[in-house]
PDB file of C-alpha atoms in Angstrom:
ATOM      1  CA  UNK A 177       0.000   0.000   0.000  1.00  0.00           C
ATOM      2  CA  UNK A 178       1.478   3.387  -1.040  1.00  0.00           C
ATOM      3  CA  UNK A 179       2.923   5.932   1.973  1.00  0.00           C
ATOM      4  CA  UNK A 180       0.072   8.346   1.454  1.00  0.00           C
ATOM      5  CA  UNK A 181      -2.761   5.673   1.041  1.00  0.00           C
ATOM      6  CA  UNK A 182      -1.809   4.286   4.182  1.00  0.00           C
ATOM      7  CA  UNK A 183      -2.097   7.798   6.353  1.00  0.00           C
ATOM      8  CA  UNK A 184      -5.801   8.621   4.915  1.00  0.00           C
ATOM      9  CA  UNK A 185      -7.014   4.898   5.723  1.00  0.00           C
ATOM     10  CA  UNK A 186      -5.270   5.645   9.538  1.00  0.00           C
ATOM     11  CA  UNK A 187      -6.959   9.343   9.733  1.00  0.00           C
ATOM     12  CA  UNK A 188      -9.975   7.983   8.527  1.00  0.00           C
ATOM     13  CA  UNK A 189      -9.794   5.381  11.093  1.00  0.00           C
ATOM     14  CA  UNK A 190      -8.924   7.761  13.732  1.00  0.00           C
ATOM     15  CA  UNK A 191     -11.691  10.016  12.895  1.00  0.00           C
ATOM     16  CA  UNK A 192     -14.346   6.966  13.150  1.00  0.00           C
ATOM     17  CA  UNK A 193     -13.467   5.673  16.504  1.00  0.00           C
ATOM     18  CA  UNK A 194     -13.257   9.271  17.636  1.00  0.00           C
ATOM     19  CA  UNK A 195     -16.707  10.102  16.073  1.00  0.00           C
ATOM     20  CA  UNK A 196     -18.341   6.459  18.072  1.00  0.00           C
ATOM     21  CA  UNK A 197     -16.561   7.671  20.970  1.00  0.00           C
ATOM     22  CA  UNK A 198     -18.177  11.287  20.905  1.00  0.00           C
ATOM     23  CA  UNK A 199     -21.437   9.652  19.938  1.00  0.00           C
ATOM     24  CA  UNK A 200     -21.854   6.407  22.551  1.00  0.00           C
ATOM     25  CA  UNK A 201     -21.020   9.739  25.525  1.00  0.00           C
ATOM     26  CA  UNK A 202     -23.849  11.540  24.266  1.00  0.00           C
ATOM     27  CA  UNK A 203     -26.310   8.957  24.190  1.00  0.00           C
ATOM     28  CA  UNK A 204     -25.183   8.293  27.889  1.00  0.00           C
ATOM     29  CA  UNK A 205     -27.391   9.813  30.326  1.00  0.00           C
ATOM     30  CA  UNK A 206     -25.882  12.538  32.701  1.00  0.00           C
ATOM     31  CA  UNK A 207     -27.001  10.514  35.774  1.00  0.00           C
ATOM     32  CA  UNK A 208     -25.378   7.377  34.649  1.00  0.00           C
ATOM     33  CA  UNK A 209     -22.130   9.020  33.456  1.00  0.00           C
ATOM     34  CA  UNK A 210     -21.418  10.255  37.089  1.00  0.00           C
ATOM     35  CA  UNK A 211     -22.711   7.651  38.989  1.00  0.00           C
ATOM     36  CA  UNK A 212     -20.011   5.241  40.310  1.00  0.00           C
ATOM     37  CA  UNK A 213     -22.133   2.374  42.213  1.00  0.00           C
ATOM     38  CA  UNK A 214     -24.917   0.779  42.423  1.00  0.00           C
ATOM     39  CA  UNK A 215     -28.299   2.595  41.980  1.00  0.00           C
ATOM     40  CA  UNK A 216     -30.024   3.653  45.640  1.00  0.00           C
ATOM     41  CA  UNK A 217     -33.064   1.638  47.237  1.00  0.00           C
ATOM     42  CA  UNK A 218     -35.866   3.219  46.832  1.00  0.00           C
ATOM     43  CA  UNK A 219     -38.203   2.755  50.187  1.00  0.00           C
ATOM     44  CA  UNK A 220     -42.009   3.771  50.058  1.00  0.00           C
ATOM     45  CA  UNK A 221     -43.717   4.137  53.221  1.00  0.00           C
ATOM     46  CA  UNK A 222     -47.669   4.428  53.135  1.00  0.00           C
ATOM     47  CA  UNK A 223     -50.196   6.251  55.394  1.00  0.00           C
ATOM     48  CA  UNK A 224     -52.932   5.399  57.331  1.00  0.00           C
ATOM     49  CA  UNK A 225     -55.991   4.351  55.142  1.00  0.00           C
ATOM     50  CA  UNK A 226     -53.965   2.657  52.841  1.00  0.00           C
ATOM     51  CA  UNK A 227     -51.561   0.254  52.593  1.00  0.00           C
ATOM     52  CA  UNK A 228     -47.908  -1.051  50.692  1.00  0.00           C
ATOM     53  CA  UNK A 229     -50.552  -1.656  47.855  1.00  0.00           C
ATOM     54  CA  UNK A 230     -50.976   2.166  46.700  1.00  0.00           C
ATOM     55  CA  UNK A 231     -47.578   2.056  45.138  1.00  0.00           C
ATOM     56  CA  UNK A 232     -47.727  -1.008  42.842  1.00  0.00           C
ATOM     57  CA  UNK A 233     -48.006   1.246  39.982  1.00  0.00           C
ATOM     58  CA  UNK A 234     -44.772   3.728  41.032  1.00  0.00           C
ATOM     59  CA  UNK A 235     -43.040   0.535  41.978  1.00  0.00           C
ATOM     60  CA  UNK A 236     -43.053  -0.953  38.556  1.00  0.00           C
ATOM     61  CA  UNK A 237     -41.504   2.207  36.970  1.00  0.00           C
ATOM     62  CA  UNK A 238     -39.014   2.366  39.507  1.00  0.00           C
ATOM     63  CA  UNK A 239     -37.787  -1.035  39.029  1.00  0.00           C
ATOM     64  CA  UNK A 240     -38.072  -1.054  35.180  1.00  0.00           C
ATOM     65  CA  UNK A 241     -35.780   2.048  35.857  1.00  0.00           C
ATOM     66  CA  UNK A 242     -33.646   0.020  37.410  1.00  0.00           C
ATOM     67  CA  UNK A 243     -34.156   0.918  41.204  1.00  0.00           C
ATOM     68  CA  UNK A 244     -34.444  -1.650  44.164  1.00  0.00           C
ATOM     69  CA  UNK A 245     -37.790  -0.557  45.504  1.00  0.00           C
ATOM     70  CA  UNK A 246     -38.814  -1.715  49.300  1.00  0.00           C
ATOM     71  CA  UNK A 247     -42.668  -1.004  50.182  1.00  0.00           C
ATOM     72  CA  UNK A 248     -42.977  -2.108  53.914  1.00  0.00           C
ATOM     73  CA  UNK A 249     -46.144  -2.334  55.758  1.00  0.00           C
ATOM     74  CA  UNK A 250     -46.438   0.731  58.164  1.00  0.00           C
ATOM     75  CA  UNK A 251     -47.988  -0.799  61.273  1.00  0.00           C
ATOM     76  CA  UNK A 252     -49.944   2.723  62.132  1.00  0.00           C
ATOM     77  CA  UNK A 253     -49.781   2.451  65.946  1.00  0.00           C
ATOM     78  CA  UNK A 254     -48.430   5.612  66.973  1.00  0.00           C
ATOM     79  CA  UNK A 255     -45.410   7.796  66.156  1.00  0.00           C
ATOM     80  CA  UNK A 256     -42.767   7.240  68.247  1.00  0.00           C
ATOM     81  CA  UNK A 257     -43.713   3.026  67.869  1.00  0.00           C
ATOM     82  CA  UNK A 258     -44.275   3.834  63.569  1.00  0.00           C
ATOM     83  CA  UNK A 259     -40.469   6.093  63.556  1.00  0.00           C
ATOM     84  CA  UNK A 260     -38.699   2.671  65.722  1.00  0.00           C
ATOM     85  CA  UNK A 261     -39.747   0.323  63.562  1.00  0.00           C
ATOM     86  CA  UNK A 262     -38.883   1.954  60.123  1.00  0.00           C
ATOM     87  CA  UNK A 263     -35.877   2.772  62.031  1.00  0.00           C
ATOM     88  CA  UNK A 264     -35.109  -0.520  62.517  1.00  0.00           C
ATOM     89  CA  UNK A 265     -35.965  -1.451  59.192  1.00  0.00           C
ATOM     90  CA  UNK A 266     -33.866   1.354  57.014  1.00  0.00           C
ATOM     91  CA  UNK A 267     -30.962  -0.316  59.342  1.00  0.00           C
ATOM     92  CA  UNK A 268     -31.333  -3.907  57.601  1.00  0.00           C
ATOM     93  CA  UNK A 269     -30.436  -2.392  53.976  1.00  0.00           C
ATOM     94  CA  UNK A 270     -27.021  -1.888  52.590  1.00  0.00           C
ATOM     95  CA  UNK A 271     -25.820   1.246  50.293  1.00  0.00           C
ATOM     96  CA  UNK A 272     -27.626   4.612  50.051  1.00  0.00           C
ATOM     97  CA  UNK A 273     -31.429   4.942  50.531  1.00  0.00           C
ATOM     98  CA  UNK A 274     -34.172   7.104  48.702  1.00  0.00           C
ATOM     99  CA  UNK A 275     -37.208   7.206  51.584  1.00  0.00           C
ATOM    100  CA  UNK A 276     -40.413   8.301  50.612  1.00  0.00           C
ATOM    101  CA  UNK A 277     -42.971   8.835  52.387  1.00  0.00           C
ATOM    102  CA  UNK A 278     -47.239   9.226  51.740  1.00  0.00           C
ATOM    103  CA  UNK A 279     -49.486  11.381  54.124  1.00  0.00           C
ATOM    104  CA  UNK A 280     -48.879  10.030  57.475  1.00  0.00           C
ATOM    105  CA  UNK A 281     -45.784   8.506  56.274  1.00  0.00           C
ATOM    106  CA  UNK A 282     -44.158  11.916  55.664  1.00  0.00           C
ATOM    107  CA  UNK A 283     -44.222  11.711  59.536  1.00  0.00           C
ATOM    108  CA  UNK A 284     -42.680   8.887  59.687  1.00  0.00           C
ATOM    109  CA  UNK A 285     -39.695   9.059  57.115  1.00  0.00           C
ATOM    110  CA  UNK A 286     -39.323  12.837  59.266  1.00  0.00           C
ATOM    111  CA  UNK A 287     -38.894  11.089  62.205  1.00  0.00           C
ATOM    112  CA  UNK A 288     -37.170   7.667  61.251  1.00  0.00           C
ATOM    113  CA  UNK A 289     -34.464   9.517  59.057  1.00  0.00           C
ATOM    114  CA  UNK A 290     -33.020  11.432  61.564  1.00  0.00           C
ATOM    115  CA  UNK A 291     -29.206  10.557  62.458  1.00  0.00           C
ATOM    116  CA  UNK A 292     -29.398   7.359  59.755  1.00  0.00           C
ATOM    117  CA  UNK A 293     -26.218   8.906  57.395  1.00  0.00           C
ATOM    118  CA  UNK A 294     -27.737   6.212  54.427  1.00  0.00           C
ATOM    119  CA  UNK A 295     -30.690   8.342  53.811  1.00  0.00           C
ATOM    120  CA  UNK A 296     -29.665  10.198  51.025  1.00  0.00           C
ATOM    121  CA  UNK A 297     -32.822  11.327  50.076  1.00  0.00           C
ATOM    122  CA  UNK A 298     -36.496  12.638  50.888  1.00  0.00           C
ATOM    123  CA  UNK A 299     -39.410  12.605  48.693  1.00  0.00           C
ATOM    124  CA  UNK A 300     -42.910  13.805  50.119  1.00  0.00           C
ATOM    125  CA  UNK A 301     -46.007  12.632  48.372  1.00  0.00           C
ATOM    126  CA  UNK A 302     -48.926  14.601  49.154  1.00  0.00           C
ATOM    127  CA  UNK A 303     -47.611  13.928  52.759  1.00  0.00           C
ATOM    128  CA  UNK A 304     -47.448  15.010  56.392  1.00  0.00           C
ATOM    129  CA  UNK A 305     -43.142  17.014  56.657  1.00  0.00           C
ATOM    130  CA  UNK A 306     -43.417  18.362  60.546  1.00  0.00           C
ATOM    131  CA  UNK A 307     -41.092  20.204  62.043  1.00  0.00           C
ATOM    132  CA  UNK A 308     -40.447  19.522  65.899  1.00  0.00           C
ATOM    133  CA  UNK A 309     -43.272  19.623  67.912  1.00  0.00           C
ATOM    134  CA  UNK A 310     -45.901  19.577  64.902  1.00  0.00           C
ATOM    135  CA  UNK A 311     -48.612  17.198  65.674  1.00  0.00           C
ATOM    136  CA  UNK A 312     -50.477  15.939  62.677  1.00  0.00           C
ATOM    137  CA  UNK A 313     -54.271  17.791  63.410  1.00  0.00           C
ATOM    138  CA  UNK A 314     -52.395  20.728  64.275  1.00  0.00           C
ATOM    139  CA  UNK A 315     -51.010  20.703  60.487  1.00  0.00           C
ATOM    140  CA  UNK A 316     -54.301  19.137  58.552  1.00  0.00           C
ATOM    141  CA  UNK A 317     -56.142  22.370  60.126  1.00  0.00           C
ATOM    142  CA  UNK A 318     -53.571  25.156  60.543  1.00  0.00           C
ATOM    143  CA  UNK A 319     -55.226  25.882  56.545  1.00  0.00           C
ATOM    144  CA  UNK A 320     -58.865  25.426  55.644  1.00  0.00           C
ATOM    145  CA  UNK A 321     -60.073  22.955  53.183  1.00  0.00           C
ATOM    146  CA  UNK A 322     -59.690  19.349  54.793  1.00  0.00           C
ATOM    147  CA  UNK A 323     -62.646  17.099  54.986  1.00  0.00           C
ATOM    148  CA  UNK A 324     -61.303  14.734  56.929  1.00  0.00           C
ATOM    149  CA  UNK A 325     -63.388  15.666  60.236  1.00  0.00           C
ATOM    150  CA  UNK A 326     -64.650  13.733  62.685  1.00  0.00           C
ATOM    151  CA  UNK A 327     -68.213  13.703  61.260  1.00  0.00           C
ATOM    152  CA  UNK A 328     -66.250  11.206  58.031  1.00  0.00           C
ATOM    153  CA  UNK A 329     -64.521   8.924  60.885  1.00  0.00           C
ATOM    154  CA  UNK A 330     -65.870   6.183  62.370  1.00  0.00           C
ATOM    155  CA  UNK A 331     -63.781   4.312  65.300  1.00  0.00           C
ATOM    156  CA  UNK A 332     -63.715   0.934  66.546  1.00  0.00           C
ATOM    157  CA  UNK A 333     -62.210   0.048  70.048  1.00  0.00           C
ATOM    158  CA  UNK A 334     -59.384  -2.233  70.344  1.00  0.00           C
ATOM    159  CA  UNK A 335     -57.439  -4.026  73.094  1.00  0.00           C
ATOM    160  CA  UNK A 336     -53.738  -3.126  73.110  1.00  0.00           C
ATOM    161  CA  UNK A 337     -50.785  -5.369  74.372  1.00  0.00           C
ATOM    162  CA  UNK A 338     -50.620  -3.990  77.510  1.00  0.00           C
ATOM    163  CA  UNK A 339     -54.203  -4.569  78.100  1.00  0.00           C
ATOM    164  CA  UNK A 340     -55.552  -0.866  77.920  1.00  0.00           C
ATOM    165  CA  UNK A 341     -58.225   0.312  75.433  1.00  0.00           C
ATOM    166  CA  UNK A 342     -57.369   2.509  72.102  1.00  0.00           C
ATOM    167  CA  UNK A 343     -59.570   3.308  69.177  1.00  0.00           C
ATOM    168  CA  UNK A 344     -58.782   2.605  65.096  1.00  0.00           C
ATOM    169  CA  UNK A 345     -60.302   5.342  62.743  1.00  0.00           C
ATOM    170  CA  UNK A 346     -61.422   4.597  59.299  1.00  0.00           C
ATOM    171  CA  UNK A 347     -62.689   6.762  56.755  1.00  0.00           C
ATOM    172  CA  UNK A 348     -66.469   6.371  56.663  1.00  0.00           C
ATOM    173  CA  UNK A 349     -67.134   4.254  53.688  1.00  0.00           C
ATOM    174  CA  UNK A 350     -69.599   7.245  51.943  1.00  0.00           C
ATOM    175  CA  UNK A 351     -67.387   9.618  52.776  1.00  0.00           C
ATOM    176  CA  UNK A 352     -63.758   7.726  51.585  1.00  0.00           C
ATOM    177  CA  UNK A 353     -63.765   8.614  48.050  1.00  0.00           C
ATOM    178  CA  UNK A 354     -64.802  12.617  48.329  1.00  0.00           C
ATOM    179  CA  UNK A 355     -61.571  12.400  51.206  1.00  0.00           C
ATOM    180  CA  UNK A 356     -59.376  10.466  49.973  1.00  0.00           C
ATOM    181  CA  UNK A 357     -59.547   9.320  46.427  1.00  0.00           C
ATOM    182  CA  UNK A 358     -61.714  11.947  44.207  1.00  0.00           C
ATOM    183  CA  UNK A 359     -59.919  11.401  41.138  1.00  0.00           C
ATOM    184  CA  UNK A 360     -60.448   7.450  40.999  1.00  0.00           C
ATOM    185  CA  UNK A 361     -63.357   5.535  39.627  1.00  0.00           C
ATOM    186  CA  UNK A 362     -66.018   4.558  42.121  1.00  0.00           C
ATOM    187  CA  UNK A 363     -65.809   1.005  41.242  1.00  0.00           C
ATOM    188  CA  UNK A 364     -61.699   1.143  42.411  1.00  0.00           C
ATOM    189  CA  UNK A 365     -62.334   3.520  46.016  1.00  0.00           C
ATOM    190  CA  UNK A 366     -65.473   1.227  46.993  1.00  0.00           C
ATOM    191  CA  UNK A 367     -62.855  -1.982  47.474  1.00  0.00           C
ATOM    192  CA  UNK A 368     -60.115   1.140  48.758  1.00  0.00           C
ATOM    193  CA  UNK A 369     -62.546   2.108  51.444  1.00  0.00           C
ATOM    194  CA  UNK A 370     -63.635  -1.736  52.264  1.00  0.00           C
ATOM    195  CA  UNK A 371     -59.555  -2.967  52.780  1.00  0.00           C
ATOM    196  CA  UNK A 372     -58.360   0.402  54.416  1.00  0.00           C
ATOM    197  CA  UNK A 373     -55.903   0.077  56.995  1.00  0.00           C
ATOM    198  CA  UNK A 374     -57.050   2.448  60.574  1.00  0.00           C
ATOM    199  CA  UNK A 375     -54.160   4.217  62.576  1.00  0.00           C
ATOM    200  CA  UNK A 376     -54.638   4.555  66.316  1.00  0.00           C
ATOM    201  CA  UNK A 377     -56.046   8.128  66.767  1.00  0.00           C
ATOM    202  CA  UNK A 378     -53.312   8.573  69.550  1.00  0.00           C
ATOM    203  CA  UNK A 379     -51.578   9.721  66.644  1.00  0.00           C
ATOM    204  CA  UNK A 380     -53.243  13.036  65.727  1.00  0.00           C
ATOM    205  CA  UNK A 381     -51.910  14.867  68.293  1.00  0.00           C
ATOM    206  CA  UNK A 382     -48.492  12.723  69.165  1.00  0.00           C
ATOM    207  CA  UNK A 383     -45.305  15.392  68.615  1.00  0.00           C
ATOM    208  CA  UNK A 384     -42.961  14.857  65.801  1.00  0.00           C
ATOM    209  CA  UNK A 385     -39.528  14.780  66.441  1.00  0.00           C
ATOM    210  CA  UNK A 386     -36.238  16.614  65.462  1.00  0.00           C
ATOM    211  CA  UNK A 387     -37.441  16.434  61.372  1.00  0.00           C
ATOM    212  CA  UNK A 388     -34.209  14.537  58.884  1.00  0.00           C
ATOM    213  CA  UNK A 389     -35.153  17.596  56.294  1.00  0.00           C
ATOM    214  CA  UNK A 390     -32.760  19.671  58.457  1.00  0.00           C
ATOM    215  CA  UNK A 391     -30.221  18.148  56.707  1.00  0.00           C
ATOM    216  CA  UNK A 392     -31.021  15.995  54.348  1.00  0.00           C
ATOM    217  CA  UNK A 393     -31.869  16.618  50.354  1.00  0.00           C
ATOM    218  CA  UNK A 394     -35.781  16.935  50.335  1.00  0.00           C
ATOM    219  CA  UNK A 395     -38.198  16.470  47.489  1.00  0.00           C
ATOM    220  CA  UNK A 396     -42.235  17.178  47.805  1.00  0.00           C
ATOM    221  CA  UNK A 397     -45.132  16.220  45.535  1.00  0.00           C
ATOM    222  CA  UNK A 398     -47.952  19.329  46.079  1.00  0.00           C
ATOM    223  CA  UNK A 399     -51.527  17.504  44.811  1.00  0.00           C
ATOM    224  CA  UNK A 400     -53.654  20.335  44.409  1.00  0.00           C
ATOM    225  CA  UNK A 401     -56.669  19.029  44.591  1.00  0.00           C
ATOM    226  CA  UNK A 402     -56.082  17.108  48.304  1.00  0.00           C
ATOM    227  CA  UNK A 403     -59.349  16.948  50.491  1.00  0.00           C
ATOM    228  CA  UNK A 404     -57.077  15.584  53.188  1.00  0.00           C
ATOM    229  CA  UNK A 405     -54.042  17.866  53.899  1.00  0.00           C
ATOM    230  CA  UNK A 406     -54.795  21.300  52.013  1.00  0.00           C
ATOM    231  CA  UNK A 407     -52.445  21.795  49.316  1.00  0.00           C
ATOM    232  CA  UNK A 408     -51.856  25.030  50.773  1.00  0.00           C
ATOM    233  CA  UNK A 409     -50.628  23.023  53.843  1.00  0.00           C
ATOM    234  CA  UNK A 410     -48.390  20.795  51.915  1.00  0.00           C
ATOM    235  CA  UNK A 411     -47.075  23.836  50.137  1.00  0.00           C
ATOM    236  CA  UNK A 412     -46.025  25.128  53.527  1.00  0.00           C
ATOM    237  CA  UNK A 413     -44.479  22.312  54.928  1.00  0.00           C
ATOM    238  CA  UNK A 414     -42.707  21.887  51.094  1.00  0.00           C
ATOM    239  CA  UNK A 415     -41.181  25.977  51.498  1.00  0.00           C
ATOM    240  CA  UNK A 416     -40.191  25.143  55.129  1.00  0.00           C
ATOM    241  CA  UNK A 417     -38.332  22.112  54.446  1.00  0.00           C
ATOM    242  CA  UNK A 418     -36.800  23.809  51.727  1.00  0.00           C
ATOM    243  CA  UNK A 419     -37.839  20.914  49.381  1.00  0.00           C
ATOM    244  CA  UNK A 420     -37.676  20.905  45.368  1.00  0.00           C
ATOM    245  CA  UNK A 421     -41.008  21.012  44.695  1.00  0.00           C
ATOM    246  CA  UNK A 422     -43.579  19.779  41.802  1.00  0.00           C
ATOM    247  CA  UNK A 423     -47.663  20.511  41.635  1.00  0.00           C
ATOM    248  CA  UNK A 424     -49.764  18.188  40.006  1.00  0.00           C
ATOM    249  CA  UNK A 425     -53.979  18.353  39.548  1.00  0.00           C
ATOM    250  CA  UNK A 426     -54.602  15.424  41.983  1.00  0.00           C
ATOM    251  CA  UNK A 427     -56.245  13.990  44.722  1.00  0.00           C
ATOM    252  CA  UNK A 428     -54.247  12.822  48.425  1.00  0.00           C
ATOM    253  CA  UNK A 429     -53.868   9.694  46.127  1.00  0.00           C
ATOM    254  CA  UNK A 430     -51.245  11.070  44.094  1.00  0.00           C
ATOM    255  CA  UNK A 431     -49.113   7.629  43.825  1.00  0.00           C
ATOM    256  CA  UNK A 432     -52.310   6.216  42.685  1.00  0.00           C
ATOM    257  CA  UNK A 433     -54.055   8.664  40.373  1.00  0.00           C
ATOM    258  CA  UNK A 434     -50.710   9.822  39.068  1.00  0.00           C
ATOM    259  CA  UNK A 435     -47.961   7.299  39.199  1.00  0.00           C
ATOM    260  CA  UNK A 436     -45.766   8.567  36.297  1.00  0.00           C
ATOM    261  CA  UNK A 437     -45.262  11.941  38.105  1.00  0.00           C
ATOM    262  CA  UNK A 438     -44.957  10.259  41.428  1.00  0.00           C
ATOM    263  CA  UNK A 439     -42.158   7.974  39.985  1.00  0.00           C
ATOM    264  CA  UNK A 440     -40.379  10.825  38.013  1.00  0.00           C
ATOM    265  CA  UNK A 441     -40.208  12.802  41.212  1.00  0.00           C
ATOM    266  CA  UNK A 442     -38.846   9.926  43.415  1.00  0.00           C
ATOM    267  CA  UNK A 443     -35.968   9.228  40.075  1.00  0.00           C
ATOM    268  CA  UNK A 444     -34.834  12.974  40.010  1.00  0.00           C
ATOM    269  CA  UNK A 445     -34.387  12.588  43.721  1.00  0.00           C
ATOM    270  CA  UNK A 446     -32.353   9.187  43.151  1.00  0.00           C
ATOM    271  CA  UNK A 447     -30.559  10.763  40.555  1.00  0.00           C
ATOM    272  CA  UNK A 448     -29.187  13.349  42.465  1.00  0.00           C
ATOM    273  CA  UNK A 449     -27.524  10.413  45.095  1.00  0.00           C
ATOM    274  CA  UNK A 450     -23.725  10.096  44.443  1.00  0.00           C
TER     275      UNK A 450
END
């Protein structure tokens, strides 16, 4: 092959592999290009009323994403009992952790976050984010527009461990889906309302603790159109924890009504985890 044959094959060749090169770092997503380990667990805690169930749809995106997901079953007993045993829970996974938490398990991630350095993350979904000494009622009411009274409860005694009597609340059945889930077909809140899960209703007016959005990267899903916690509520608990925040036309059933936004939110959070 001649001398000057030879060079434009080689610069032809060099200019190819440079022009793949160039080409397989653009198709690479930002996220993935920085990110050195594995991809961060992704835990979804649920609120009273509801149960792991209400993020089947978010979970399925997340882990076609590629995210571990963990949906554990909040037991709804009370705070400080609620915060211990997610505690205890976040301390059984390796490697950084995404928490998110739904309504009255916004209270709980605040609470069970706190000092645990693997939380890298906090995403609020149409959820309770209290600062110390916030109580949940105090927070549902400090803005008008919940109709979650008492008039749409209905309690049933129980017997706790110790032997003492505490009551369950449930959503009244005609009054669940106008509450909690006016953006769903009848058909789907008439089984919602039948399975709900109660929380003890020691825990309206238990104190939260010292809150983990102090210092930790926060995240909050505003639905607008909540009949539980006012979105102007959720807006002020989202400005006070200084949280990156999205608003979407939806009911306190967010993860359910509107699980691409939900899961989008909870990936830009993951994606900021180094």
């Amino acid at each position: 092959m001649p001398e000057t044959t030879r060079r434009a094959v080689l610069a032809g060749s060099a200019a190819l592999l440079a022009g793949t090169a160039l080409s397989a770092v653009a198709a690479t997503p930002a996220g993935a290009s920085r990110r050195s380990g594995p991809k961060p667990t992704v835990v979804l805690v649920h609120g009273a009323f509801a149960d792991a169930a209400g993020w089947t749809e978010v979970t399925r995106r997340l882990q076609r994403a590629g995210y571990p997901v963990l949906a554990p079953a909040n037991p709804l007993r009370g705070v400080p009992s609620d915060t211990a045993y997610l505690a205890e829970f976040l301390g059984t996974i390796d490697g950084p952790i995404v928490l998110v938490g739904h309504s009255y398990g916004g209270m709980i991630i605040t609470n069970a976050a706190t000092d645990n350095a693997d939380v890298k993350a906090l995403v609020y979904v149409a959820a309770f984010a209290p600062d110390e000494g916030d109580t949940l009622e105090g927070l549902q009411t400090k803005y008008p527009g919940s109709k979650l009274g008492m008039e749409a409860l209905d309690f049933r005694p129980y017997t706790q461990p110790d032997g003492s009597m505490s009551y369950d609340g449930y959503v009244k059945a005609a009054a669940f889906r106008e509450v909690f889930a006016g953006d769903l077909p009848e058909s789907v809140t008439a089984v919602m309302a039948a399975t709900q899960r109660p929380a003890d209703v020691h825990t309206l007016q238990e104190p939260s603790g010292r809150p983990a959005w102090r210092t930790v990267p926060t995240w909050y899903l505003v639905a607008r159109n909540d009949n539980l916690i006012p979105a102007a509520a959720q807006r002020f608990m989202a400005k006070r924890a200084q949280a990156r925040t999205v608003e979407i036309g939806a009911s306190h059933v967010a993860m359910i009504s509107e699980p691409a936004a939900t899961a989008d939110l909870i990936a830009r959070a993951a994606a900021s985890v180094r």
